[in-house]
Coordinates of C-alpha atoms (C1' of nucleotides) in Angstrom, one line a residue:
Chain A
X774 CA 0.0 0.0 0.0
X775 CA 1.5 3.6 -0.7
X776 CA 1.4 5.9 1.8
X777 CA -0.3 9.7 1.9
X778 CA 2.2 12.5 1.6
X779 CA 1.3 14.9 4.2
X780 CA 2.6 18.1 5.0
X781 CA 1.5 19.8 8.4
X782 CA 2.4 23.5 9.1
X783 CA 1.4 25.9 12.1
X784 CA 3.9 28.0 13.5
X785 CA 3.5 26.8 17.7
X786 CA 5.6 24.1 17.6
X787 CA 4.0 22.3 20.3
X788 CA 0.7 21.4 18.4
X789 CA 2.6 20.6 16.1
X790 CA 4.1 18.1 17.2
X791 CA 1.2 16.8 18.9
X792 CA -0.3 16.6 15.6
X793 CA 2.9 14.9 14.4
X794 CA 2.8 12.2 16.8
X795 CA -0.8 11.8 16.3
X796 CA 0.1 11.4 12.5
X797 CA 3.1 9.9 12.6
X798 CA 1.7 6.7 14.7
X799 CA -0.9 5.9 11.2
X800 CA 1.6 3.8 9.3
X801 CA -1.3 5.0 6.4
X802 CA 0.8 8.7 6.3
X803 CA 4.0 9.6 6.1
X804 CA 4.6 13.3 6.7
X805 CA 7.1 14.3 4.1
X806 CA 7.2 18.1 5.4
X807 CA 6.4 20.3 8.6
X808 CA 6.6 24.0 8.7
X809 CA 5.7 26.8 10.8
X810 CA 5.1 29.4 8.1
X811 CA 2.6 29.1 4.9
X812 CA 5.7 30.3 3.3
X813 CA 8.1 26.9 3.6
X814 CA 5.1 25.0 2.4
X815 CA 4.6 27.0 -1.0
X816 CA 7.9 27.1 -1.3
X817 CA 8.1 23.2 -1.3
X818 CA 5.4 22.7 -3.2
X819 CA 6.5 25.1 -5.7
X820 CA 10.2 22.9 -6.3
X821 CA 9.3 19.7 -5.3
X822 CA 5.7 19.0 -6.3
X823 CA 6.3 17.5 -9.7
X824 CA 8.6 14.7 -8.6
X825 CA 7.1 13.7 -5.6
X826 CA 3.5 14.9 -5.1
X827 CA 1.7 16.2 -1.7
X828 CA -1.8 14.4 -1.0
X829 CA -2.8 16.9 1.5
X830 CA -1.5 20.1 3.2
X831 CA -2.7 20.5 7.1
X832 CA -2.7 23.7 8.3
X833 CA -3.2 26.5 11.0
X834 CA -5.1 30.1 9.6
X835 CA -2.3 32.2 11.7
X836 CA 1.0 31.7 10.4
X837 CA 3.4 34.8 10.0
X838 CA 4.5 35.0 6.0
X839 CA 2.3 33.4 4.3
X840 CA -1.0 32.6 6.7
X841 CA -3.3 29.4 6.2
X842 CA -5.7 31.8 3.8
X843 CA -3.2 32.9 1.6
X844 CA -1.9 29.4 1.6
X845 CA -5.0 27.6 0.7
X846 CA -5.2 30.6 -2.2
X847 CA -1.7 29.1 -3.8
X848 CA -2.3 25.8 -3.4
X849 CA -5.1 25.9 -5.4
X850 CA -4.2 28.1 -7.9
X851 CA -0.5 26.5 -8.7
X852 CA -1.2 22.7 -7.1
X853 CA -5.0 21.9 -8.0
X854 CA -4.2 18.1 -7.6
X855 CA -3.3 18.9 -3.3
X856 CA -5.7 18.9 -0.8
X857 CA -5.8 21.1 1.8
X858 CA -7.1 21.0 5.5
X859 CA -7.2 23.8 7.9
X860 CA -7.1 22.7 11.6
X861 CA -7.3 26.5 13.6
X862 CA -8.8 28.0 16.5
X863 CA -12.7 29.2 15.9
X864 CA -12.8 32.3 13.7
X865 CA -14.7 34.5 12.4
X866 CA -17.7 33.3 9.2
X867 CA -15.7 35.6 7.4
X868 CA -12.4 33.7 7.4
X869 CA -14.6 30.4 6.6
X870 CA -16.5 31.7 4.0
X871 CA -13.3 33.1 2.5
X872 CA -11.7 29.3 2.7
X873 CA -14.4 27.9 1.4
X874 CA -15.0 30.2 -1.7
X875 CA -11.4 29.4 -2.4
X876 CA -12.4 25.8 -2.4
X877 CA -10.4 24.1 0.8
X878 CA -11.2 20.9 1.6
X879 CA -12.0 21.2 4.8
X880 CA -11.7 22.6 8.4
X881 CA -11.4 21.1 11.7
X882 CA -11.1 23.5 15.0
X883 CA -8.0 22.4 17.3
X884 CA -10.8 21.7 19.8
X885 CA -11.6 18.9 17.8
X886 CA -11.0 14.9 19.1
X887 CA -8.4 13.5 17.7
X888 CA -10.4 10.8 16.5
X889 CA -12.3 13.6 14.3
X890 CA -9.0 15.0 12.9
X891 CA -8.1 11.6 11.5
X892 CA -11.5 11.3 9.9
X893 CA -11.5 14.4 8.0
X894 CA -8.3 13.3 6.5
X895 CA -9.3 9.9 5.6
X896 CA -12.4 12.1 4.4
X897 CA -10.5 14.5 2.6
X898 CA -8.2 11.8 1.2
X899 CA -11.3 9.7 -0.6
X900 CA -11.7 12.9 -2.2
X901 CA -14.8 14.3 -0.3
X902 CA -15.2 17.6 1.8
X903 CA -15.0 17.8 5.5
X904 CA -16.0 20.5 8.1
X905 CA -17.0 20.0 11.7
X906 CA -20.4 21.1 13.1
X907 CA -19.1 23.8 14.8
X908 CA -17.5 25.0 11.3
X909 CA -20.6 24.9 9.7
X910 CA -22.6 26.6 12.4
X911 CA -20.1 29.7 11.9
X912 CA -20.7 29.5 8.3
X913 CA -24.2 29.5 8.5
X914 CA -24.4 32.0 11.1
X915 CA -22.7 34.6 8.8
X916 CA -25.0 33.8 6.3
X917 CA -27.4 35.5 8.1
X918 CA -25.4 38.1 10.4
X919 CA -26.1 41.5 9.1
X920 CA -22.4 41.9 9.4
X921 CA -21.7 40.7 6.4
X922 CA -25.0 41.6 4.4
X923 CA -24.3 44.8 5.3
X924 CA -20.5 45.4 4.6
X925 CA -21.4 44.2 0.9
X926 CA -24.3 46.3 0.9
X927 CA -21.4 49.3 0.8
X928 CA -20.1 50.7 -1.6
X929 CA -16.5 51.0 -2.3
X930 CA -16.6 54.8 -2.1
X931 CA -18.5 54.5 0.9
X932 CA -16.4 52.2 2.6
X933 CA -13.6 55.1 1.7
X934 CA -15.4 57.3 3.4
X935 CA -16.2 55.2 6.5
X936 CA -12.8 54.7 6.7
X937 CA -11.3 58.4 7.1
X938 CA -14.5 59.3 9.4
X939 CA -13.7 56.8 11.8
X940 CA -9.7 58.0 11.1
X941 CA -10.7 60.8 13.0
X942 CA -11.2 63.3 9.7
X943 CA -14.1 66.1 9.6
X944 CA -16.7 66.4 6.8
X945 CA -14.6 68.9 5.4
X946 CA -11.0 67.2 5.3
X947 CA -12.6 64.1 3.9
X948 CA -14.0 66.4 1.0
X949 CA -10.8 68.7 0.7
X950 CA -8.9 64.9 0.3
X951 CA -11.0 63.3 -2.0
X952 CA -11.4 65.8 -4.1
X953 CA -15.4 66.4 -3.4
X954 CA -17.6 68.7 -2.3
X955 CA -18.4 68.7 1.6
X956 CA -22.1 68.4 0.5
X957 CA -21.1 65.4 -1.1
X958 CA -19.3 64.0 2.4
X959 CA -22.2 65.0 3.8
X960 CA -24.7 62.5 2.3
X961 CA -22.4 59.8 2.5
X962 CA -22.3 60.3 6.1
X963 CA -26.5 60.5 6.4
X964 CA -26.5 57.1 3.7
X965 CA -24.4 55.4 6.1
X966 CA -25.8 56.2 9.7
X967 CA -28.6 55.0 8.1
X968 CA -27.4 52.1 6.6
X969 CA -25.9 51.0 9.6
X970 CA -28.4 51.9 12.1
X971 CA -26.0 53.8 14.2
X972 CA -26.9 57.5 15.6
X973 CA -23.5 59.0 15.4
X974 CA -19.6 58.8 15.1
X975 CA -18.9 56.6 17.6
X976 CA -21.4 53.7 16.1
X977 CA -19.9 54.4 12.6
X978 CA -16.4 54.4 14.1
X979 CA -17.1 50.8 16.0
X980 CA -18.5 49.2 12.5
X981 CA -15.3 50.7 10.7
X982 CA -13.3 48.0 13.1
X983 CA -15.7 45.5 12.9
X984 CA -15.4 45.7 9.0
X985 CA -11.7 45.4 9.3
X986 CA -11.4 48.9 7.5
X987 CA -8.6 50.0 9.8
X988 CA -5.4 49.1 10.2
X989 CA -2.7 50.2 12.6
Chain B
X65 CA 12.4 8.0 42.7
X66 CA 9.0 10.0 43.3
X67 CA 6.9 11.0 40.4
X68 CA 5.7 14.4 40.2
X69 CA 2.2 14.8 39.7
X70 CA 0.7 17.2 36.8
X71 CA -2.7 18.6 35.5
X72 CA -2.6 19.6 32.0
X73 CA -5.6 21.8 30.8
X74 CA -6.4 23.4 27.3
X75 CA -9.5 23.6 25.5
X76 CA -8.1 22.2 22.6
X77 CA -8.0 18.9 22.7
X78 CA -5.6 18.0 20.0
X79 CA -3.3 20.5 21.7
X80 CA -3.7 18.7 24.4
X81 CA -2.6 15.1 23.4
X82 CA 0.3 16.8 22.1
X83 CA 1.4 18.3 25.5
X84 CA 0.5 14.4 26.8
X85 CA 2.5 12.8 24.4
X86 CA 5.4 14.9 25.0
X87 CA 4.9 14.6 28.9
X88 CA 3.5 10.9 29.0
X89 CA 7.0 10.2 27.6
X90 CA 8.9 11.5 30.5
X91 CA 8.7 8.9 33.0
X92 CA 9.7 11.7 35.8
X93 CA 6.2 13.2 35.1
X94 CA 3.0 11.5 36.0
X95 CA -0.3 13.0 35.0
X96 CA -2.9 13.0 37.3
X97 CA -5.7 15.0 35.1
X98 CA -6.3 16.3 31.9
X99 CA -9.0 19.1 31.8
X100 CA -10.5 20.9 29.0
X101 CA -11.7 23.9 31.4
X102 CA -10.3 25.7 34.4
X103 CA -13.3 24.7 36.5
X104 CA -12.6 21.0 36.1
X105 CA -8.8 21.4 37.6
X106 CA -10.2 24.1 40.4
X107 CA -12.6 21.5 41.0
X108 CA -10.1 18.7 41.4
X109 CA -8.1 19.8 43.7
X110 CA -10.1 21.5 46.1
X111 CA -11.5 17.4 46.2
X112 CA -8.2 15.3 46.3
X113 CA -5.0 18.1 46.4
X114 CA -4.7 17.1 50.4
X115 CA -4.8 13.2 49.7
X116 CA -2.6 13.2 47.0
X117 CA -1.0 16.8 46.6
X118 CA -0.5 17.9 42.5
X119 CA 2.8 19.7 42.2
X120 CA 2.3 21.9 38.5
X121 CA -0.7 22.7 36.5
X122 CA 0.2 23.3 33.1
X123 CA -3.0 25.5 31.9
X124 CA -3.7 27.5 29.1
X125 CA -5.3 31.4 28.9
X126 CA -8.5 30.7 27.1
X127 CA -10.3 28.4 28.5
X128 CA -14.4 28.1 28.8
X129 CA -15.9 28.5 32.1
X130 CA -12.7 29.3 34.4
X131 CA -9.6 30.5 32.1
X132 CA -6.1 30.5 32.8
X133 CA -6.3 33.7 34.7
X134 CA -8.5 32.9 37.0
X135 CA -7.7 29.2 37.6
X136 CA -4.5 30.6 38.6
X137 CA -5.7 33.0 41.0
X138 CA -8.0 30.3 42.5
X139 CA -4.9 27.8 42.9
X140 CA -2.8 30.7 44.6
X141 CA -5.2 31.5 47.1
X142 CA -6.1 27.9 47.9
X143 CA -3.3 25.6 47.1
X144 CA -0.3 27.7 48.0
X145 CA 1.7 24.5 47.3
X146 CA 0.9 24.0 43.8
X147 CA 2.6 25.3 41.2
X148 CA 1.4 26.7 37.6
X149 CA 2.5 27.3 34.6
X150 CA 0.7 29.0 31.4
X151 CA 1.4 27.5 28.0
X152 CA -0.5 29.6 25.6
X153 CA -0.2 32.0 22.5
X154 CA 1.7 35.2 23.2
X155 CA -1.3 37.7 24.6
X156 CA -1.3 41.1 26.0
X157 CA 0.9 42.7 28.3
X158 CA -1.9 43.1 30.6
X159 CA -3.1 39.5 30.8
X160 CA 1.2 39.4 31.6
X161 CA 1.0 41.4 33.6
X162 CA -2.1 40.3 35.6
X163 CA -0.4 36.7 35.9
X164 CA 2.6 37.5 37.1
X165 CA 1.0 39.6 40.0
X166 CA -1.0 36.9 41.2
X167 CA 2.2 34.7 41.2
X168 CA 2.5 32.5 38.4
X169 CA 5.5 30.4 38.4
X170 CA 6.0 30.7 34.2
X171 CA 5.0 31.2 30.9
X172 CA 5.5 29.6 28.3
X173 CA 4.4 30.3 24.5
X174 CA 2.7 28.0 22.8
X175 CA 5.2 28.5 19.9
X176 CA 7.6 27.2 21.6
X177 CA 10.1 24.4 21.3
X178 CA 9.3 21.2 23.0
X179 CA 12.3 21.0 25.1
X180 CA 11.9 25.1 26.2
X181 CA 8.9 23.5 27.9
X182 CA 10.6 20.5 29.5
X183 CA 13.0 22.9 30.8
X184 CA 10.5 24.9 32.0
X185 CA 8.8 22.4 34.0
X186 CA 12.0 21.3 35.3
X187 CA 12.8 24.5 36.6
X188 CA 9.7 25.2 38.1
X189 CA 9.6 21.8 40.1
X190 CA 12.7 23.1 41.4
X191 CA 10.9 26.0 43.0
X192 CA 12.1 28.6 40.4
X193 CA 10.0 30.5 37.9
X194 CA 10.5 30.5 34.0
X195 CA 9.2 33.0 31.4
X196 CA 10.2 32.4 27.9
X197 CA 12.2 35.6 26.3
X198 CA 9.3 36.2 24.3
X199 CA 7.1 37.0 27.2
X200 CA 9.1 38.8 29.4
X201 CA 9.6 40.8 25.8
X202 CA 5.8 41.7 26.0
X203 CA 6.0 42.0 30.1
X204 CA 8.9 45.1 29.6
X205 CA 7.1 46.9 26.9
X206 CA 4.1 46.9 27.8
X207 CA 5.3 48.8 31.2
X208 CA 6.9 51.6 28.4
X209 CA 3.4 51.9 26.2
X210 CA 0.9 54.4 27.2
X211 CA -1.9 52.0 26.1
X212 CA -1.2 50.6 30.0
X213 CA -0.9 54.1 31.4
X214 CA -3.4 56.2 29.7
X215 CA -5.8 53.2 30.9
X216 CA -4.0 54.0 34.4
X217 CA -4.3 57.8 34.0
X218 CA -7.9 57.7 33.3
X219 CA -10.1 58.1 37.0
X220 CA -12.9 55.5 37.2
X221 CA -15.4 58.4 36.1
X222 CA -13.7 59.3 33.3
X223 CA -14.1 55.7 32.1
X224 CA -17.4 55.2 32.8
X225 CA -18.3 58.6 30.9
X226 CA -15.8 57.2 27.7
X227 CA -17.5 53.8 27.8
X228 CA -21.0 55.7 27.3
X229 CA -19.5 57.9 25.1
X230 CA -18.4 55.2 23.0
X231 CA -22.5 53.5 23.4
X232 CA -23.3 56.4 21.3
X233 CA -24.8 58.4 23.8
X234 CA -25.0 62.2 23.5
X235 CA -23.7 64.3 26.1
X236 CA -27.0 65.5 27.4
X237 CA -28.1 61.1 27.7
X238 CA -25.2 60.9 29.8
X239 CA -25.9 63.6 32.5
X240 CA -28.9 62.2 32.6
X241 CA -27.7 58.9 32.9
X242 CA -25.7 59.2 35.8
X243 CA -27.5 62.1 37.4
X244 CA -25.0 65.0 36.0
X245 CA -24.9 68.6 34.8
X246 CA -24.1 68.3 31.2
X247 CA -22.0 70.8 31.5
X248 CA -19.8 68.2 33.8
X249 CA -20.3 65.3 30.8
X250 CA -18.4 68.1 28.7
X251 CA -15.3 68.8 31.0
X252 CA -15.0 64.8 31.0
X253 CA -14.9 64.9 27.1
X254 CA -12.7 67.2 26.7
X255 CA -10.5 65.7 29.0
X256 CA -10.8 62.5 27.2
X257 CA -9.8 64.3 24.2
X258 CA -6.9 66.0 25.7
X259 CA -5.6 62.8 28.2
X260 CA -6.2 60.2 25.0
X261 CA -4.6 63.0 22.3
X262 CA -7.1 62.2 20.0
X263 CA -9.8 64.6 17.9
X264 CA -12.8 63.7 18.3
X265 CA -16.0 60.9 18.9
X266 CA -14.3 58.3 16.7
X267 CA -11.0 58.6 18.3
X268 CA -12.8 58.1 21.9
X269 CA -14.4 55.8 20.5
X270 CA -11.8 53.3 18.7
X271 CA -9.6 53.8 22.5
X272 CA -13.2 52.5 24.2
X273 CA -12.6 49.6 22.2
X274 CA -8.6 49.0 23.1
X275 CA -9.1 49.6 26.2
X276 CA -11.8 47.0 26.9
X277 CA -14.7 49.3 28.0
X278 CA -17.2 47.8 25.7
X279 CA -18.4 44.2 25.6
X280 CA -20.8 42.9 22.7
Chain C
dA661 C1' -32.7 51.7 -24.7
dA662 C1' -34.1 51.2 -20.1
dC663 C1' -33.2 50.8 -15.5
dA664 C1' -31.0 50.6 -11.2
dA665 C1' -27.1 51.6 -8.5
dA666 C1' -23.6 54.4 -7.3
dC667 C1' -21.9 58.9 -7.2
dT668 C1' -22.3 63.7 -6.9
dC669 C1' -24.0 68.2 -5.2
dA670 C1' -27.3 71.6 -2.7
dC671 C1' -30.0 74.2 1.1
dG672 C1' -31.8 75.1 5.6
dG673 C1' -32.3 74.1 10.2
dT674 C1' -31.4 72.0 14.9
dA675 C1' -28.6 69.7 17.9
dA676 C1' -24.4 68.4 19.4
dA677 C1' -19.5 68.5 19.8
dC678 C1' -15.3 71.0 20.4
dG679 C1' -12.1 74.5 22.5
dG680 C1' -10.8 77.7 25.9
dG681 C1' -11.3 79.6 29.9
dG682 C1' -12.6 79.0 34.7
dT683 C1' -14.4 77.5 40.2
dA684 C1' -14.8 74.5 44.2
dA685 C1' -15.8 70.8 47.3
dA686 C1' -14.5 66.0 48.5
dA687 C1' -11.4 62.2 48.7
dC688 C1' -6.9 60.5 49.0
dA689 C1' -2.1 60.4 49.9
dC690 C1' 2.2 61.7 52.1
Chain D
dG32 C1' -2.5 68.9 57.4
dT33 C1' -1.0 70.2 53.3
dG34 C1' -0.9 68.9 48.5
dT35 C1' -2.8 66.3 44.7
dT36 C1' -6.3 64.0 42.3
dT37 C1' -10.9 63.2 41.5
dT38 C1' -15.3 64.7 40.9
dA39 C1' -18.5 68.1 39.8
dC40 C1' -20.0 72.4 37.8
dC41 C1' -20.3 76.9 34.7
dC42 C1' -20.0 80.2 30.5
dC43 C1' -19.3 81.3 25.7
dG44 C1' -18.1 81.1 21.1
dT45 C1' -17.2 78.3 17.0
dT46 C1' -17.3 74.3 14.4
dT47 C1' -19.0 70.1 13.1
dA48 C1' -22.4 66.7 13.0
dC49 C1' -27.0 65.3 12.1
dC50 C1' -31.6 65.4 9.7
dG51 C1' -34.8 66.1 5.8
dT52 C1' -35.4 66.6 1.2
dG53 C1' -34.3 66.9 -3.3
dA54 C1' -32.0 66.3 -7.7
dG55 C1' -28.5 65.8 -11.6
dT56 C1' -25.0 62.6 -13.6
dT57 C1' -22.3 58.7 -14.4
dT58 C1' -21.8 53.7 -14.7
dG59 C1' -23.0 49.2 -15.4
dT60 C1' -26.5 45.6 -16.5
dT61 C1' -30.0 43.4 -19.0

DNA sequence: AACAAACTCACGGTAAACGGGGTAAAACAC
DNA sequence: GTGTTTTACCCCGTTTACCGTGAGTTTGTT
């Protein structure tokens, strides 16, 4: 019987090797590559690939250099034929809806029994999908979160202008910076207090973190 | 040669056969209980600690029900004898900061090597503490930011008022609120504006939020 | 071509925030 | 028991935000 090629990558090196030991014991798999950075995984794919080809990549969602997303993104882009798991904390239904629309295969929470891990890669393996309850119960809950509905229901300019107001920025610096009259501002302000059912500043300032629209 | 006795606890179970198969292997080490909360360990040994005394609990932060934080605390007050140690991903300074003052005996990050924790325990079991570089990195600047001592500098009103603030209230809702002139509600927002160095509602706002003063 | 979004601008009014300057009693610390 | 911080209060002037209502123009879609 041939064995899987697995490669396992999250960057605290305890889990990992907890999850290599958990691996390692399945004589089915033989893990041909661990990494703490999405980085060393493309990079390994990227060389060595052809010859020798990965069945399945597992992998954490925070990883410095290249995280699980981005990961998952250039795996299936360069390296169709590789599977991918994510085993990661809980996060957000954006992060899940994000994997999934860039087709991973599936995603276990490290909260998950061990038991469960080694199904979703025997899963995974056969050529099916898996995702835990839990995963699904985010991903259905951001179906229907306003959260979400309503960041798409912005538009990019207003998300621009969302941005500088909660950057501290009057009516008349935004307009002075984008080129517009304050009038203008002005209305984009009243379209998205109402939008967002907030009364003021401060609830437009909270949604413009909770969209992720600031950085620093 | 005795055994010492350990309790490991994490919430994530795959985490948590790794930190068993690594420990399980040592025959110095025996352990007693592996927990998935904080209450479950707190639980434990305020039943058997006097008939058969644990010397380290090996706990991580986030944990359901009684975290890290507070499962410490409970095991300083009531079992003077045990020692802890918190394995988990690098946080705050504060949460740091808060551990160390209620007398934890180390820290180690998640990320870390598997012998770093070995050495660790060791070290505690000796009656020393241990904190990985990493954390007593965090633990030195977060005594220089001013995150830590604008939080400090601001009077237990002044928060109050900011967390409101920050709810979207108006000035006049405020004074109401809390039974104030409104002229009063303004002297506190311009102080916040002043103490904080920021402009205006979203900058008040977006420090609400670091700071911790708002829940949902 | 028709239609809907998205983007742009305008006016007038009220309410609130912002900035600068104060006073003063109470609570706490040294 | 003197000094500092905290809490609470006041006035005034200016700026900005908020609210309603409306309307032209561009852009993309079917």
């Amino acid at each position: 019987m041939k064995k899987h090629k697995l490669i396992i990558a999250d960057d605290h090196k305890m889990f990992l090797d907890g999850l290599l030991s958990i691996l390692a014991a399945k004589k089915e798999y033989e893990i041909v590559l661990t990494a703490n950075s999405g980085k060393n995984v493309a990079k390994y794919l990227d060389i060595n690939n052809s010859k020798e080809p990965i069945d399945l990549v597992v992998t954490d969602v925070n990883m410095p250099e290249l995280n699980g997303i981005e990961l998952n993104r250039h795996i299936k882009e360069k390296h169709q034929k590789v599977k991918t798991l994510v085993v990661s904390m809980l996060h957000d239904a954006m992060t899940v809806q994000t994997l999934t629309k860039d087709n991973v295969d599936g995603y276990v929470p490290k909260n998950a029994e061990k038991d469960e891990l080694l199904t979703a890669i025997e899963t995974i393996l056969r050529g099916e999908k898996y995702f835990s309850q839990s995963i699904k119960d985010v991903y259905l809950k951001g179906m229907f979160s306003n959260e979400q509905t309503l960041m798409q229901s912005l538009s990019k300019r207003e998300k621009e202008v969302l941005k500088l107001i909660a950057q501290e920025f009057t009516t008349q610096e935004i307009a002075d910076k984008l080129f517009l009259s304050k009038h203008t501002i002005e209305s984009y302000r009243k379209n998205l207090i109402s939008k967002l059912e907030v009364r003021n500043l401060a609830g437009l300032t909270k949604y413009a973190i909770k969209l992720g629209l600031l950085e620093e």
